[in-house]
Amino acid sequence: MQAAPPKKAAGSRGNRAQQAAKKQLTICETAIARLEADIARLDGEMAQHACDAEKLNELYRQQQDVQKQLEQEMERWEQLSLQAEEQENEV
């Protein structure tokens, strides 16, 4: 009977780890959605300022920065997703 509590504790730790991984995935997905919205907004602003080369350059640089952040978040999401999947398979 003493073997049962460690099993339960290990399962509990696994469950907490899964919940933490899912929380991180949700945070990451929210960041991705925000960054995608920023890119769409910048696209719209670029269209509005198509004749203003200086403003267009500034917006382009901003868009490139946001695109880079988006790529990083996508990579982070992929890693977190794989970790969450591995944790689910362990349980």
PDB file of C-alpha atoms in Angstrom:
ATOM      1  CA  MET A   1       0.000   0.000   0.000  1.00  0.00           C
ATOM      2  CA  GLN A   2       2.933   2.338   0.448  1.00  0.00           C
ATOM      3  CA  ALA A   3       3.627   2.245  -3.284  1.00  0.00           C
ATOM      4  CA  ALA A   4       0.312   3.962  -4.108  1.00  0.00           C
ATOM      5  CA  PRO A   5       1.100   7.453  -2.691  1.00  0.00           C
ATOM      6  CA  PRO A   6       4.330   7.895  -4.710  1.00  0.00           C
ATOM      7  CA  LYS A   7       2.439   6.945  -7.861  1.00  0.00           C
ATOM      8  CA  LYS A   8      -0.214   9.510  -7.071  1.00  0.00           C
ATOM      9  CA  ALA A   9       2.414  12.142  -6.290  1.00  0.00           C
ATOM     10  CA  ALA A  10       4.258  11.439  -9.537  1.00  0.00           C
ATOM     11  CA  GLY A  11       1.000  11.666 -11.466  1.00  0.00           C
ATOM     12  CA  SER A  12       0.184  14.897  -9.684  1.00  0.00           C
ATOM     13  CA  ARG A  13       3.552  16.361 -10.644  1.00  0.00           C
ATOM     14  CA  GLY A  14       2.984  15.263 -14.208  1.00  0.00           C
ATOM     15  CA  ASN A  15      -0.431  16.891 -14.190  1.00  0.00           C
ATOM     16  CA  ARG A  16       1.038  20.153 -12.870  1.00  0.00           C
ATOM     17  CA  ALA A  17       3.718  20.051 -15.538  1.00  0.00           C
ATOM     18  CA  GLN A  18       1.048  19.498 -18.200  1.00  0.00           C
ATOM     19  CA  GLN A  19      -0.988  22.410 -16.871  1.00  0.00           C
ATOM     20  CA  ALA A  20       2.091  24.644 -16.847  1.00  0.00           C
ATOM     21  CA  ALA A  21       2.945  23.618 -20.412  1.00  0.00           C
ATOM     22  CA  LYS A  22      -0.620  24.316 -21.558  1.00  0.00           C
ATOM     23  CA  LYS A  23      -0.527  27.709 -19.843  1.00  0.00           C
ATOM     24  CA  GLN A  24       2.721  28.573 -21.627  1.00  0.00           C
ATOM     25  CA  LEU A  25       1.196  27.452 -24.925  1.00  0.00           C
ATOM     26  CA  THR A  26      -1.799  29.717 -24.339  1.00  0.00           C
ATOM     27  CA  ILE A  27       0.470  32.663 -23.531  1.00  0.00           C
ATOM     28  CA  CYS A  28       2.495  31.960 -26.661  1.00  0.00           C
ATOM     29  CA  GLU A  29      -0.630  31.660 -28.831  1.00  0.00           C
ATOM     30  CA  THR A  30      -1.878  34.995 -27.488  1.00  0.00           C
ATOM     31  CA  ALA A  31       1.456  36.618 -28.350  1.00  0.00           C
ATOM     32  CA  ILE A  32       1.327  35.125 -31.854  1.00  0.00           C
ATOM     33  CA  ALA A  33      -2.179  36.480 -32.415  1.00  0.00           C
ATOM     34  CA  ARG A  34      -1.098  39.929 -31.207  1.00  0.00           C
ATOM     35  CA  LEU A  35       1.953  39.940 -33.474  1.00  0.00           C
ATOM     36  CA  GLU A  36      -0.112  38.822 -36.467  1.00  0.00           C
ATOM     37  CA  ALA A  37      -2.547  41.664 -35.757  1.00  0.00           C
ATOM     38  CA  ASP A  38       0.395  44.091 -35.558  1.00  0.00           C
ATOM     39  CA  ILE A  39       1.636  42.923 -38.959  1.00  0.00           C
ATOM     40  CA  ALA A  40      -1.824  43.374 -40.462  1.00  0.00           C
ATOM     41  CA  ARG A  41      -2.046  46.862 -38.950  1.00  0.00           C
ATOM     42  CA  LEU A  42       1.382  47.772 -40.322  1.00  0.00           C
ATOM     43  CA  ASP A  43       0.393  46.434 -43.753  1.00  0.00           C
ATOM     44  CA  GLY A  44      -2.603  48.762 -43.698  1.00  0.00           C
ATOM     45  CA  GLU A  45      -0.490  51.724 -42.644  1.00  0.00           C
ATOM     46  CA  MET A  46       2.031  50.949 -45.373  1.00  0.00           C
ATOM     47  CA  ALA A  47      -0.758  51.012 -47.946  1.00  0.00           C
ATOM     48  CA  GLN A  48      -1.931  54.385 -46.615  1.00  0.00           C
ATOM     49  CA  HIS A  49       1.571  55.859 -46.782  1.00  0.00           C
ATOM     50  CA  ALA A  50       2.606  54.348 -50.113  1.00  0.00           C
ATOM     51  CA  CYS A  51       3.620  57.774 -51.460  1.00  0.00           C
ATOM     52  CA  ASP A  52       5.643  58.793 -48.379  1.00  0.00           C
ATOM     53  CA  ALA A  53       8.999  57.040 -48.756  1.00  0.00           C
ATOM     54  CA  GLU A  54      10.298  58.065 -45.332  1.00  0.00           C
ATOM     55  CA  LYS A  55       7.195  56.874 -43.485  1.00  0.00           C
ATOM     56  CA  LEU A  56       7.060  53.742 -45.622  1.00  0.00           C
ATOM     57  CA  ASN A  57      10.674  52.932 -44.705  1.00  0.00           C
ATOM     58  CA  GLU A  58       9.916  53.388 -41.006  1.00  0.00           C
ATOM     59  CA  LEU A  59       6.841  51.160 -41.223  1.00  0.00           C
ATOM     60  CA  TYR A  60       8.788  48.548 -43.171  1.00  0.00           C
ATOM     61  CA  ARG A  61      11.470  48.409 -40.462  1.00  0.00           C
ATOM     62  CA  GLN A  62       8.772  48.047 -37.812  1.00  0.00           C
ATOM     63  CA  GLN A  63       7.124  45.293 -39.804  1.00  0.00           C
ATOM     64  CA  GLN A  64      10.432  43.430 -40.144  1.00  0.00           C
ATOM     65  CA  ASP A  65      10.985  43.655 -36.375  1.00  0.00           C
ATOM     66  CA  VAL A  66       7.497  42.337 -35.676  1.00  0.00           C
ATOM     67  CA  GLN A  67       7.963  39.575 -38.261  1.00  0.00           C
ATOM     68  CA  LYS A  68      11.174  38.513 -36.514  1.00  0.00           C
ATOM     69  CA  GLN A  69       9.370  38.432 -33.155  1.00  0.00           C
ATOM     70  CA  LEU A  70       6.584  36.391 -34.730  1.00  0.00           C
ATOM     71  CA  GLU A  71       9.057  33.839 -36.080  1.00  0.00           C
ATOM     72  CA  GLN A  72      10.629  33.531 -32.622  1.00  0.00           C
ATOM     73  CA  GLU A  73       7.226  33.028 -30.991  1.00  0.00           C
ATOM     74  CA  MET A  74       6.307  30.423 -33.611  1.00  0.00           C
ATOM     75  CA  GLU A  75       9.515  28.523 -32.851  1.00  0.00           C
ATOM     76  CA  ARG A  76       8.786  28.810 -29.122  1.00  0.00           C
ATOM     77  CA  TRP A  77       5.236  27.544 -29.712  1.00  0.00           C
ATOM     78  CA  GLU A  78       6.571  24.569 -31.638  1.00  0.00           C
ATOM     79  CA  GLN A  79       8.986  23.683 -28.828  1.00  0.00           C
ATOM     80  CA  LEU A  80       6.297  24.058 -26.159  1.00  0.00           C
ATOM     81  CA  SER A  81       3.889  21.997 -28.220  1.00  0.00           C
ATOM     82  CA  LEU A  82       6.416  19.181 -28.523  1.00  0.00           C
ATOM     83  CA  GLN A  83       7.132  19.323 -24.786  1.00  0.00           C
ATOM     84  CA  ALA A  84       3.428  19.183 -23.960  1.00  0.00           C
ATOM     85  CA  GLU A  85       2.997  16.218 -26.294  1.00  0.00           C
ATOM     86  CA  GLU A  86       5.924  14.400 -24.665  1.00  0.00           C
ATOM     87  CA  GLN A  87       4.461  15.033 -21.213  1.00  0.00           C
ATOM     88  CA  GLU A  88       1.092  13.670 -22.301  1.00  0.00           C
ATOM     89  CA  ASN A  89       2.782  10.538 -23.622  1.00  0.00           C
ATOM     90  CA  GLU A  90       4.602  10.034 -20.304  1.00  0.00           C
ATOM     91  CA  VAL A  91       1.357   9.927 -18.336  1.00  0.00           C
TER      92      VAL A  91
END
